[in-house]
């Protein structure tokens, strides 16, 4: 007997008031639905089927998970109707676990407990007590046992007071589920086929229904509007930061950091306020991230200091580097050890070897810089001729004066010195001073023009 997982993701999400389908709204840098799929992947399922409809191909295109089955629900007639679309192809002998595509904070641990606590052939619904149950389906119990679910819009005054709600997660024997879905009507206030009606059908057929309570209500919150999306974002961020703090990462304020992807940290990493991490980021032992930094898809080595207000994307560094404040590392910036990148410096697709410094107001693009090089303030690698990009190479221990233009393709030899203000368009030899600028001249007897009297 296997496990089939059905994820409902066909709804429009009207309350989101957005052109983007609800299940594609971003949460911690990934579509809401991707979080549900990641959770499903942690369970050992025979098959995973996503019911899609509103947003059609957009949803399929955004979700790249291989091996999932897609079932189209062309018209959104309700959650029961949605599950029905996935039933052809779902084995009768399997247990079917229905998840909502808009409940993204659910953990695999909770679902594993639900699966373990429900004997084969029985049914289960994951519930939780909500301080404010408004909007959710209420769990109606009699003598302790679950009898049925009543939707908010169909509930009477006393049912509305029930705090125990349906999280949308239902576990059911496949064959039984098919039979009940086929019998289902839509005689309710919304004229929809409610999946929740299978509870009462199970009770009528003498199938035991277990109401299993989730431990915390944050985990099972459904996302229907932008306010709930923002609440879920905060709850998920708190969870991610908690995990990192348990691993020993220090945060100035756990509430003022955002992780939109995965953040891996070594020992004694410290992160100040308003740091945003996107994609896959790795920080080595002892690395410090000051306030207001954006770091995306980058790997920083040990004991690196990122000062405030940097934008770092697709970069790698060795250990003991110092970056910023106000530095920009773009894709392909590869710094070795003890490299310093100072304020208003942009580095793109360039390697900078050990101990080199680029401290002020500089653009380094398509360059290869050796060890112990000093690049003076205002230096520009002129890498683009308007059509093609060209390379600049700078040998070990070279010293580039301030305000130098390096017109690529060009190479600067080892130990070379380039005079300030030079525009270098031919290679400069090793060990020599190269200067390329007009000589300074003074004009004897020259006078400033005088203002003429106007009549
Ligand atoms: C549903 C439950 C409610 C529960 C709540 C938990 C029903 C009738 N109600 O209400 O008891 O407390 O979830 O969050 O099941 N969907 C489809 N096709 C459809 C309609 C919906 O795929 O025709 C999908 C939606 O994309 C969504 C999920 O099913 O991912 C839930 O639908 P939604 O309309 O949000 O249901 P709720 O009103 O929140
Ligand atoms: Ca919902």
GROMACS .gro file of C-alpha atoms and ligand atoms in nm:
model
  495
    1UNK     CA    1   0.000   0.000   0.000
    2UNK     CA    2   0.154   0.326  -0.112
    3UNK     CA    3   0.099   0.692  -0.047
    4UNK     CA    4  -0.040   0.931  -0.308
    5UNK     CA    5  -0.010   1.302  -0.240
    6UNK     CA    6  -0.250   1.545  -0.407
    7UNK     CA    7  -0.173   1.915  -0.385
    8UNK     CA    8  -0.453   2.160  -0.465
    9UNK     CA    9  -0.327   2.460  -0.657
   10UNK     CA   10  -0.594   2.546  -0.911
   11UNK     CA   11  -0.764   2.832  -0.733
   12UNK     CA   12  -0.733   3.187  -0.855
   13UNK     CA   13  -0.671   3.339  -0.518
   14UNK     CA   14  -0.912   3.627  -0.574
   15UNK     CA   15  -0.835   3.773  -0.231
   16UNK     CA   16  -0.470   3.819  -0.335
   17UNK     CA   17  -0.582   4.084  -0.588
   18UNK     CA   18  -0.287   4.001  -0.812
   19UNK     CA   19  -0.219   3.892  -1.169
   20UNK     CA   20   0.018   3.629  -1.033
   21UNK     CA   21  -0.161   3.306  -0.933
   22UNK     CA   22  -0.180   3.271  -0.555
   23UNK     CA   23   0.038   2.961  -0.540
   24UNK     CA   24   0.316   3.146  -0.725
   25UNK     CA   25   0.330   3.441  -0.487
   26UNK     CA   26   0.684   3.453  -0.348
   27UNK     CA   27   0.753   3.336   0.006
   28UNK     CA   28   1.114   3.342   0.128
   29UNK     CA   29   1.224   3.372  -0.234
   30UNK     CA   30   1.030   3.072  -0.366
   31UNK     CA   31   0.673   3.030  -0.491
   32UNK     CA   32   0.430   2.936  -0.213
   33UNK     CA   33   0.361   2.607  -0.394
   34UNK     CA   34   0.732   2.516  -0.404
   35UNK     CA   35   0.733   2.507  -0.022
   36UNK     CA   36   0.444   2.259  -0.021
   37UNK     CA   37   0.623   2.044  -0.280
   38UNK     CA   38   0.946   2.050  -0.077
   39UNK     CA   39   0.750   1.925   0.222
   40UNK     CA   40   0.585   1.651   0.010
   41UNK     CA   41   0.929   1.543  -0.112
   42UNK     CA   42   1.030   1.467   0.247
   43UNK     CA   43   0.758   1.203   0.268
   44UNK     CA   44   0.802   0.873   0.090
   45UNK     CA   45   0.522   0.899  -0.164
   46UNK     CA   46   0.441   0.672  -0.457
   47UNK     CA   47   0.323   0.968  -0.654
   48UNK     CA   48   0.271   1.342  -0.616
   49UNK     CA   49  -0.001   1.510  -0.821
   50UNK     CA   50  -0.057   1.884  -0.845
   51UNK     CA   51  -0.403   2.002  -0.945
   52UNK     CA   52  -0.363   2.319  -1.146
   53UNK     CA   53  -0.606   2.541  -1.331
   54UNK     CA   54  -0.596   2.914  -1.281
   55UNK     CA   55  -0.272   3.044  -1.427
   56UNK     CA   56  -0.237   2.716  -1.621
   57UNK     CA   57   0.103   2.686  -1.782
   58UNK     CA   58   0.248   2.972  -1.573
   59UNK     CA   59   0.219   2.748  -1.269
   60UNK     CA   60   0.372   2.448  -1.447
   61UNK     CA   61   0.656   2.658  -1.587
   62UNK     CA   62   0.741   2.809  -1.249
   63UNK     CA   63   0.755   2.474  -1.073
   64UNK     CA   64   1.045   2.274  -1.210
   65UNK     CA   65   1.015   1.978  -0.971
   66UNK     CA   66   1.070   1.666  -1.182
   67UNK     CA   67   0.851   1.358  -1.147
   68UNK     CA   68   0.529   1.529  -1.045
   69UNK     CA   69   0.201   1.452  -1.213
   70UNK     CA   70  -0.021   1.743  -1.322
   71UNK     CA   71  -0.401   1.724  -1.327
   72UNK     CA   72  -0.594   2.005  -1.490
   73UNK     CA   73  -0.900   2.146  -1.320
   74UNK     CA   74  -1.030   2.360  -1.604
   75UNK     CA   75  -1.307   2.518  -1.398
   76UNK     CA   76  -1.263   2.587  -1.029
   77UNK     CA   77  -1.572   2.426  -0.883
   78UNK     CA   78  -1.436   2.367  -0.535
   79UNK     CA   79  -1.176   2.167  -0.344
   80UNK     CA   80  -1.373   1.839  -0.375
   81UNK     CA   81  -1.397   1.880  -0.752
   82UNK     CA   82  -1.025   1.961  -0.758
   83UNK     CA   83  -0.933   1.635  -0.585
   84UNK     CA   84  -1.161   1.447  -0.824
   85UNK     CA   85  -0.948   1.566  -1.119
   86UNK     CA   86  -0.648   1.389  -0.966
   87UNK     CA   87  -0.824   1.058  -0.893
   88UNK     CA   88  -0.777   0.892  -1.234
   89UNK     CA   89  -0.421   0.772  -1.200
   90UNK     CA   90  -0.442   0.744  -0.822
   91UNK     CA   91  -0.444   0.382  -0.705
   92UNK     CA   92  -0.749   0.272  -0.502
   93UNK     CA   93  -0.531   0.077  -0.261
   94UNK     CA   94  -0.316   0.382  -0.181
   95UNK     CA   95  -0.364   0.616   0.107
   96UNK     CA   96  -0.430   0.962  -0.034
   97UNK     CA   97  -0.291   1.267   0.144
   98UNK     CA   98  -0.450   1.592   0.026
   99UNK     CA   99  -0.250   1.909   0.085
  100UNK     CA  100  -0.347   2.265   0.002
  101UNK     CA  101  -0.111   2.452  -0.225
  102UNK     CA  102  -0.166   2.763  -0.012
  103UNK     CA  103  -0.054   2.616   0.322
  104UNK     CA  104   0.324   2.644   0.278
  105UNK     CA  105   0.463   2.639   0.632
  106UNK     CA  106   0.355   2.283   0.704
  107UNK     CA  107   0.643   2.061   0.816
  108UNK     CA  108   0.710   1.705   0.707
  109UNK     CA  109   0.734   1.613   1.078
  110UNK     CA  110   0.367   1.698   1.135
  111UNK     CA  111   0.257   1.503   0.827
  112UNK     CA  112   0.465   1.201   0.931
  113UNK     CA  113   0.290   1.206   1.268
  114UNK     CA  114  -0.050   1.224   1.094
  115UNK     CA  115   0.043   0.924   0.877
  116UNK     CA  116   0.178   0.727   1.174
  117UNK     CA  117  -0.122   0.797   1.399
  118UNK     CA  118  -0.384   0.698   1.141
  119UNK     CA  119  -0.444   0.321   1.110
  120UNK     CA  120  -0.483   0.184   0.754
  121UNK     CA  121  -0.838   0.215   0.628
  122UNK     CA  122  -0.919   0.508   0.860
  123UNK     CA  123  -0.944   0.871   0.773
  124UNK     CA  124  -0.772   1.171   0.930
  125UNK     CA  125  -0.796   1.545   0.919
  126UNK     CA  126  -0.523   1.772   1.047
  127UNK     CA  127  -0.675   2.037   1.273
  128UNK     CA  128  -0.554   2.313   1.498
  129UNK     CA  129  -0.700   2.548   1.756
  130UNK     CA  130  -0.688   2.902   1.621
  131UNK     CA  131  -0.715   3.212   1.839
  132UNK     CA  132  -0.903   3.371   1.549
  133UNK     CA  133  -1.066   3.097   1.339
  134UNK     CA  134  -1.237   3.341   1.100
  135UNK     CA  135  -1.243   3.215   0.743
  136UNK     CA  136  -1.157   2.854   0.817
  137UNK     CA  137  -1.378   2.544   0.812
  138UNK     CA  138  -1.480   2.448   1.169
  139UNK     CA  139  -1.440   2.097   1.309
  140UNK     CA  140  -1.769   1.977   1.452
  141UNK     CA  141  -1.720   1.709   1.717
  142UNK     CA  142  -1.979   1.503   1.905
  143UNK     CA  143  -1.872   1.306   2.212
  144UNK     CA  144  -1.513   1.394   2.123
  145UNK     CA  145  -1.527   1.237   1.776
  146UNK     CA  146  -1.509   1.439   1.452
  147UNK     CA  147  -1.850   1.441   1.284
  148UNK     CA  148  -1.818   1.691   1.003
  149UNK     CA  149  -1.662   2.016   0.884
  150UNK     CA  150  -1.867   2.330   0.841
  151UNK     CA  151  -1.731   2.610   0.626
  152UNK     CA  152  -1.728   2.963   0.765
  153UNK     CA  153  -1.993   3.077   0.515
  154UNK     CA  154  -2.226   2.789   0.605
  155UNK     CA  155  -2.176   2.793   0.981
  156UNK     CA  156  -2.438   2.897   1.236
  157UNK     CA  157  -2.362   3.125   1.531
  158UNK     CA  158  -2.261   2.846   1.768
  159UNK     CA  159  -2.046   2.670   1.504
  160UNK     CA  160  -1.866   2.999   1.436
  161UNK     CA  161  -1.747   2.991   1.797
  162UNK     CA  162  -1.558   2.664   1.744
  163UNK     CA  163  -1.184   2.732   1.765
  164UNK     CA  164  -1.073   2.399   1.614
  165UNK     CA  165  -1.035   2.441   1.239
  166UNK     CA  166  -0.961   2.235   0.929
  167UNK     CA  167  -0.606   2.296   0.808
  168UNK     CA  168  -0.698   2.155   0.466
  169UNK     CA  169  -0.486   1.842   0.515
  170UNK     CA  170  -0.686   1.523   0.478
  171UNK     CA  171  -0.575   1.159   0.471
  172UNK     CA  172  -0.813   0.906   0.319
  173UNK     CA  173  -0.815   0.555   0.169
  174UNK     CA  174  -0.804   0.605  -0.213
  175UNK     CA  175  -1.095   0.379  -0.313
  176UNK     CA  176  -1.327   0.525  -0.051
  177UNK     CA  177  -1.234   0.878  -0.149
  178UNK     CA  178  -1.330   0.810  -0.513
  179UNK     CA  179  -1.672   0.682  -0.408
  180UNK     CA  180  -1.740   0.979  -0.181
  181UNK     CA  181  -1.624   1.236  -0.438
  182UNK     CA  182  -1.859   1.082  -0.695
  183UNK     CA  183  -2.153   1.124  -0.456
  184UNK     CA  184  -2.063   1.477  -0.356
  185UNK     CA  185  -2.307   1.765  -0.410
  186UNK     CA  186  -2.265   2.140  -0.413
  187UNK     CA  187  -2.568   2.244  -0.217
  188UNK     CA  188  -2.405   2.507   0.002
  189UNK     CA  189  -2.373   2.882   0.028
  190UNK     CA  190  -2.089   2.897  -0.227
  191UNK     CA  191  -2.231   2.639  -0.471
  192UNK     CA  192  -1.897   2.458  -0.457
  193UNK     CA  193  -1.798   2.094  -0.425
  194UNK     CA  194  -1.640   2.094  -0.079
  195UNK     CA  195  -1.374   1.835  -0.011
  196UNK     CA  196  -1.459   1.881   0.354
  197UNK     CA  197  -1.793   1.706   0.296
  198UNK     CA  198  -1.611   1.369   0.279
  199UNK     CA  199  -1.577   1.380   0.658
  200UNK     CA  200  -1.951   1.345   0.715
  201UNK     CA  201  -1.966   1.079   0.439
  202UNK     CA  202  -1.694   0.878   0.613
  203UNK     CA  203  -1.880   0.902   0.943
  204UNK     CA  204  -2.201   0.787   0.771
  205UNK     CA  205  -2.018   0.489   0.621
  206UNK     CA  206  -1.874   0.392   0.959
  207UNK     CA  207  -1.514   0.483   0.873
  208UNK     CA  208  -1.321   0.615   1.173
  209UNK     CA  209  -1.218   0.981   1.137
  210UNK     CA  210  -0.924   1.102   1.344
  211UNK     CA  211  -0.896   1.471   1.416
  212UNK     CA  212  -0.523   1.513   1.467
  213UNK     CA  213  -0.411   1.844   1.608
  214UNK     CA  214  -0.105   2.024   1.477
  215UNK     CA  215   0.120   2.161   1.750
  216UNK     CA  216   0.128   2.520   1.634
  217UNK     CA  217  -0.113   2.727   1.435
  218UNK     CA  218   0.160   2.922   1.249
  219UNK     CA  219   0.256   2.604   1.066
  220UNK     CA  220  -0.087   2.549   0.916
  221UNK     CA  221  -0.188   2.901   0.826
  222UNK     CA  222  -0.352   2.928   0.486
  223UNK     CA  223  -0.246   3.214   0.264
  224UNK     CA  224  -0.533   3.392   0.096
  225UNK     CA  225  -0.433   3.759   0.090
  226UNK     CA  226  -0.128   3.982   0.104
  227UNK     CA  227  -0.160   4.027   0.479
  228UNK     CA  228  -0.145   3.652   0.541
  229UNK     CA  229   0.140   3.625   0.289
  230UNK     CA  230   0.339   3.881   0.489
  231UNK     CA  231   0.255   3.705   0.816
  232UNK     CA  232   0.370   3.373   0.671
  233UNK     CA  233   0.690   3.537   0.550
  234UNK     CA  234   0.768   3.660   0.902
  235UNK     CA  235   0.682   3.321   1.055
  236UNK     CA  236   0.905   3.140   0.805
  237UNK     CA  237   1.190   3.387   0.853
  238UNK     CA  238   1.168   3.338   1.230
  239UNK     CA  239   1.192   2.963   1.177
  240UNK     CA  240   1.496   2.992   0.946
  241UNK     CA  241   1.677   3.231   1.182
  242UNK     CA  242   1.597   3.004   1.481
  243UNK     CA  243   1.764   2.711   1.305
  244UNK     CA  244   2.073   2.922   1.234
  245UNK     CA  245   2.093   3.052   1.592
  246UNK     CA  246   2.080   2.691   1.714
  247UNK     CA  247   2.380   2.626   1.489
  248UNK     CA  248   2.563   2.913   1.661
  249UNK     CA  249   2.509   3.201   1.419
  250UNK     CA  250   2.476   3.538   1.590
  251UNK     CA  251   2.216   3.797   1.488
  252UNK     CA  252   2.192   4.155   1.610
  253UNK     CA  253   1.814   4.123   1.575
  254UNK     CA  254   1.657   3.795   1.460
  255UNK     CA  255   1.355   3.989   1.335
  256UNK     CA  256   1.555   4.208   1.100
  257UNK     CA  257   1.713   3.966   0.857
  258UNK     CA  258   1.570   3.797   0.547
  259UNK     CA  259   1.673   3.465   0.402
  260UNK     CA  260   1.525   3.407   0.057
  261UNK     CA  261   1.693   3.079  -0.026
  262UNK     CA  262   1.951   2.884   0.170
  263UNK     CA  263   2.211   3.034   0.400
  264UNK     CA  264   2.493   2.810   0.522
  265UNK     CA  265   2.717   2.948   0.794
  266UNK     CA  266   3.037   2.837   0.964
  267UNK     CA  267   3.119   2.895   1.333
  268UNK     CA  268   3.103   3.240   1.490
  269UNK     CA  269   2.935   3.413   1.201
  270UNK     CA  270   2.767   3.739   1.300
  271UNK     CA  271   2.495   3.912   1.103
  272UNK     CA  272   2.383   4.266   1.174
  273UNK     CA  273   2.042   4.414   1.097
  274UNK     CA  274   1.882   4.436   0.752
  275UNK     CA  275   2.094   4.177   0.581
  276UNK     CA  276   1.913   4.009   0.292
  277UNK     CA  277   2.034   3.673   0.162
  278UNK     CA  278   1.902   3.543  -0.168
  279UNK     CA  279   1.960   3.214  -0.349
  280UNK     CA  280   2.244   3.000  -0.216
  281UNK     CA  281   2.479   3.185   0.013
  282UNK     CA  282   2.765   3.045   0.219
  283UNK     CA  283   2.954   3.235   0.491
  284UNK     CA  284   3.278   3.090   0.629
  285UNK     CA  285   3.385   3.071   0.995
  286UNK     CA  286   3.409   3.405   1.170
  287UNK     CA  287   3.264   3.607   0.884
  288UNK     CA  288   3.085   3.928   0.979
  289UNK     CA  289   2.808   4.092   0.782
  290UNK     CA  290   2.736   4.452   0.882
  291UNK     CA  291   2.401   4.628   0.844
  292UNK     CA  292   2.217   4.682   0.514
  293UNK     CA  293   2.374   4.424   0.289
  294UNK     CA  294   2.230   4.224   0.004
  295UNK     CA  295   2.414   3.900  -0.067
  296UNK     CA  296   2.291   3.673  -0.345
  297UNK     CA  297   2.427   3.339  -0.469
  298UNK     CA  298   2.774   3.396  -0.325
  299UNK     CA  299   3.032   3.201  -0.128
  300UNK     CA  300   3.241   3.401   0.118
  301UNK     CA  301   3.536   3.244   0.298
  302UNK     CA  302   3.643   3.261   0.661
  303UNK     CA  303   3.690   3.583   0.860
  304UNK     CA  304   3.559   3.804   0.584
  305UNK     CA  305   3.425   4.143   0.687
  306UNK     CA  306   3.142   4.286   0.481
  307UNK     CA  307   3.092   4.647   0.586
  308UNK     CA  308   2.758   4.822   0.551
  309UNK     CA  309   2.565   4.883   0.230
  310UNK     CA  310   2.718   4.635  -0.014
  311UNK     CA  311   2.550   4.457  -0.302
  312UNK     CA  312   2.711   4.120  -0.362
  313UNK     CA  313   2.593   3.879  -0.630
  314UNK     CA  314   2.751   3.567  -0.782
  315UNK     CA  315   3.081   3.638  -0.605
  316UNK     CA  316   3.332   3.420  -0.425
  317UNK     CA  317   3.602   3.516  -0.178
  318UNK     CA  318   3.879   3.339   0.007
  319UNK     CA  319   3.948   3.422   0.370
  320UNK     CA  320   4.026   3.750   0.548
  321UNK     CA  321   3.886   3.980   0.279
  322UNK     CA  322   3.734   4.317   0.359
  323UNK     CA  323   3.456   4.454   0.144
  324UNK     CA  324   3.275   4.787   0.149
  325UNK     CA  325   3.118   4.996   0.275
  326UNK     CA  326   2.922   5.067  -0.046
  327UNK     CA  327   3.091   4.807  -0.267
  328UNK     CA  328   2.935   4.610  -0.548
  329UNK     CA  329   3.053   4.262  -0.642
  330UNK     CA  330   2.885   4.134  -0.955
  331UNK     CA  331   2.875   3.782  -1.102
  332UNK     CA  332   3.216   3.632  -1.156
  333UNK     CA  333   3.395   3.848  -0.902
  334UNK     CA  334   3.645   3.603  -0.753
  335UNK     CA  335   3.860   3.735  -0.472
  336UNK     CA  336   4.139   3.526  -0.322
  337UNK     CA  337   4.261   3.582   0.038
  338UNK     CA  338   4.318   3.914   0.216
  339UNK     CA  339   4.174   4.117  -0.070
  340UNK     CA  340   4.033   4.463   0.007
  341UNK     CA  341   3.753   4.616  -0.194
  342UNK     CA  342   3.662   4.962  -0.069
  343UNK     CA  343   3.385   5.214  -0.112
  344UNK     CA  344   3.221   5.276  -0.449
  345UNK     CA  345   3.416   4.998  -0.615
  346UNK     CA  346   3.244   4.769  -0.865
  347UNK     CA  347   3.401   4.435  -0.959
  348UNK     CA  348   3.260   4.215  -1.236
  349UNK     CA  349   3.389   3.887  -1.385
  350UNK     CA  350   3.740   3.942  -1.251
  351UNK     CA  351   3.987   3.751  -1.040
  352UNK     CA  352   4.186   3.936  -0.777
  353UNK     CA  353   4.471   3.745  -0.616
  354UNK     CA  354   4.597   3.744  -0.256
  355UNK     CA  355   4.656   4.070  -0.076
  356UNK     CA  356   4.551   4.307  -0.354
  357UNK     CA  357   4.363   4.627  -0.279
  358UNK     CA  358   4.108   4.823  -0.477
  359UNK     CA  359   4.002   5.077  -0.225
  360UNK     CA  360   3.814   5.367  -0.379
  361UNK     CA  361   3.583   5.466  -0.667
  362UNK     CA  362   3.690   5.208  -0.922
  363UNK     CA  363   3.546   4.980  -1.189
  364UNK     CA  364   3.717   4.646  -1.244
  365UNK     CA  365   3.560   4.435  -1.520
  366UNK     CA  366   3.693   4.136  -1.715
  367UNK     CA  367   4.026   4.166  -1.537
  368UNK     CA  368   4.285   3.937  -1.392
  369UNK     CA  369   4.474   4.100  -1.110
  370UNK     CA  370   4.780   3.938  -0.951
  371UNK     CA  371   4.893   3.937  -0.588
  372UNK     CA  372   4.974   4.245  -0.378
  373UNK     CA  373   4.854   4.488  -0.646
  374UNK     CA  374   4.736   4.833  -0.543
  375UNK     CA  375   4.478   4.998  -0.764
  376UNK     CA  376   4.449   5.371  -0.703
  377UNK     CA  377   4.131   5.571  -0.662
  378UNK     CA  378   3.920   5.630  -0.969
  379UNK     CA  379   4.082   5.365  -1.188
  380UNK     CA  380   3.865   5.225  -1.466
  381UNK     CA  381   3.915   4.913  -1.675
  382UNK     CA  382   3.772   5.028  -2.008
  383UNK     CA  383   3.657   4.679  -2.100
  384UNK     CA  384   3.393   4.762  -2.359
  385UNK     CA  385   3.463   4.908  -2.701
  386UNK     CA  386   3.095   4.950  -2.770
  387UNK     CA  387   3.067   4.607  -2.929
  388UNK     CA  388   3.294   4.358  -2.753
  389UNK     CA  389   3.434   4.310  -2.406
  390UNK     CA  390   3.813   4.287  -2.364
  391UNK     CA  391   4.045   4.171  -2.089
  392UNK     CA  392   4.283   4.361  -1.864
  393UNK     CA  393   4.561   4.181  -1.684
  394UNK     CA  394   4.772   4.327  -1.408
  395UNK     CA  395   5.085   4.146  -1.285
  396UNK     CA  396   5.184   4.079  -0.924
  397UNK     CA  397   5.291   4.374  -0.713
  398UNK     CA  398   5.196   4.635  -0.974
  399UNK     CA  399   5.088   4.978  -0.857
  400UNK     CA  400   4.823   5.162  -1.055
  401UNK     CA  401   4.805   5.536  -0.981
  402UNK     CA  402   4.483   5.727  -0.928
  403UNK     CA  403   4.246   5.806  -1.211
  404UNK     CA  404   4.400   5.563  -1.461
  405UNK     CA  405   4.210   5.433  -1.763
  406UNK     CA  406   4.317   5.085  -1.865
  407UNK     CA  407   4.191   5.050  -2.222
  408UNK     CA  408   4.146   4.677  -2.279
  409UNK     CA  409   4.281   4.454  -2.416
  410UNK     CA  410   4.584   4.559  -2.218
  411UNK     CA  411   4.832   4.410  -1.979
  412UNK     CA  412   5.040   4.564  -1.704
  413UNK     CA  413   5.364   4.383  -1.617
  414UNK     CA  414   5.479   4.262  -1.275
  415UNK     CA  415   5.606   4.534  -1.043
  416UNK     CA  416   5.503   4.800  -1.296
  417UNK     CA  417   5.397   5.146  -1.177
  418UNK     CA  418   5.143   5.347  -1.373
  419UNK     CA  419   5.143   5.724  -1.324
  420UNK     CA  420   4.826   5.889  -1.203
  421UNK     CA  421   4.590   6.014  -1.471
  422UNK     CA  422   4.733   5.787  -1.742
  423UNK     CA  423   4.525   5.644  -2.022
  424UNK     CA  424   4.700   5.316  -2.095
  425UNK     CA  425   4.610   5.156  -2.428
  426UNK     CA  426   4.932   4.964  -2.493
  427UNK     CA  427   5.080   4.706  -2.262
  428UNK     CA  428   5.306   4.845  -1.990
  429UNK     CA  429   5.634   4.665  -1.921
  430UNK     CA  430   5.725   4.500  -1.594
  431UNK     CA  431   5.922   4.688  -1.333
  432UNK     CA  432   5.899   5.033  -1.500
  433UNK     CA  433   5.709   5.354  -1.451
  434UNK     CA  434   5.471   5.414  -1.740
  435UNK     CA  435   5.298   5.749  -1.775
  436UNK     CA  436   5.058   5.832  -2.056
  437UNK     CA  437   4.920   6.181  -2.028
  438UNK     CA  438   4.997   6.522  -2.184
  439UNK     CA  439   5.293   6.694  -2.029
  440UNK     CA  440   5.217   6.981  -1.796
  441UNK     CA  441   5.281   7.318  -1.961
  442UNK     CA  442   5.251   7.672  -1.834
  443UNK     CA  443   5.193   7.967  -2.071
  444UNK     CA  444   5.395   8.273  -1.974
  445UNK     CA  445   5.211   8.605  -2.004
  446UNK     CA  446   4.871   8.442  -2.038
  447UNK     CA  447   4.590   8.652  -1.894
  448UNK     CA  448   4.236   8.567  -1.801
  449UNK     CA  449   3.986   8.733  -2.035
  450UNK     CA  450   3.819   9.039  -1.885
  451UNK     CA  451   3.450   9.105  -1.881
  452UNK     CA  452   3.348   9.363  -2.146
  453UNK     CA  453   3.136   9.665  -2.046
  454UNK     CA  454   2.791   9.648  -2.197
  455UNK     CA  455   2.630   9.979  -2.296
  456LIG     C1  456  -1.027   2.553   0.264
  456LIG     C2  457  -1.118   2.454   0.335
  456LIG     C3  458  -1.137   2.500   0.478
  456LIG     C4  459  -1.001   2.511   0.546
  456LIG     C5  460  -0.904   2.597   0.468
  456LIG     C6  461  -0.765   2.583   0.524
  456LIG     C7  462  -1.276   2.358   0.172
  456LIG     C8  463  -1.413   2.365   0.119
  456LIG     N1  464  -1.245   2.447   0.268
  456LIG     O1  465  -1.091   2.678   0.263
  456LIG     O2  466  -1.218   2.406   0.550
  456LIG     O3  467  -1.018   2.561   0.678
  456LIG     O4  468  -0.901   2.557   0.330
  456LIG     O5  469  -0.674   2.672   0.466
  456LIG     O6  470  -1.198   2.271   0.135
  456LIG     N2  471  -0.852   2.496  -0.497
  456LIG     C9  472  -0.850   2.429  -0.618
  456LIG     N3  473  -0.964   2.424  -0.691
  456LIG    C10  474  -1.080   2.479  -0.651
  456LIG    C11  475  -1.083   2.549  -0.528
  456LIG    C12  476  -0.967   2.555  -0.453
  456LIG     O7  477  -0.746   2.376  -0.657
  456LIG     O8  478  -1.179   2.467  -0.723
  456LIG    C13  479  -0.728   2.503  -0.418
  456LIG    C14  480  -0.679   2.643  -0.397
  456LIG     O9  481  -0.586   2.679  -0.500
  456LIG    C15  482  -0.610   2.635  -0.262
  456LIG    C16  483  -0.683   2.524  -0.189
  456LIG    O10  484  -0.752   2.450  -0.289
  456LIG    O11  485  -0.475   2.602  -0.274
  456LIG    C17  486  -0.782   2.578  -0.086
  456LIG    O12  487  -0.878   2.660  -0.152
  456LIG     P1  488  -0.931   2.794  -0.090
  456LIG    O13  489  -1.030   2.853  -0.183
  456LIG    O14  490  -0.821   2.878  -0.044
  456LIG    O15  491  -1.011   2.735   0.035
  456LIG     P2  492  -1.044   2.806   0.173
  456LIG    O16  493  -1.160   2.895   0.155
  456LIG    O17  494  -0.921   2.863   0.230
  457LIG    CA1  495  -0.714   2.891   0.161
   0.00000   0.00000   0.00000
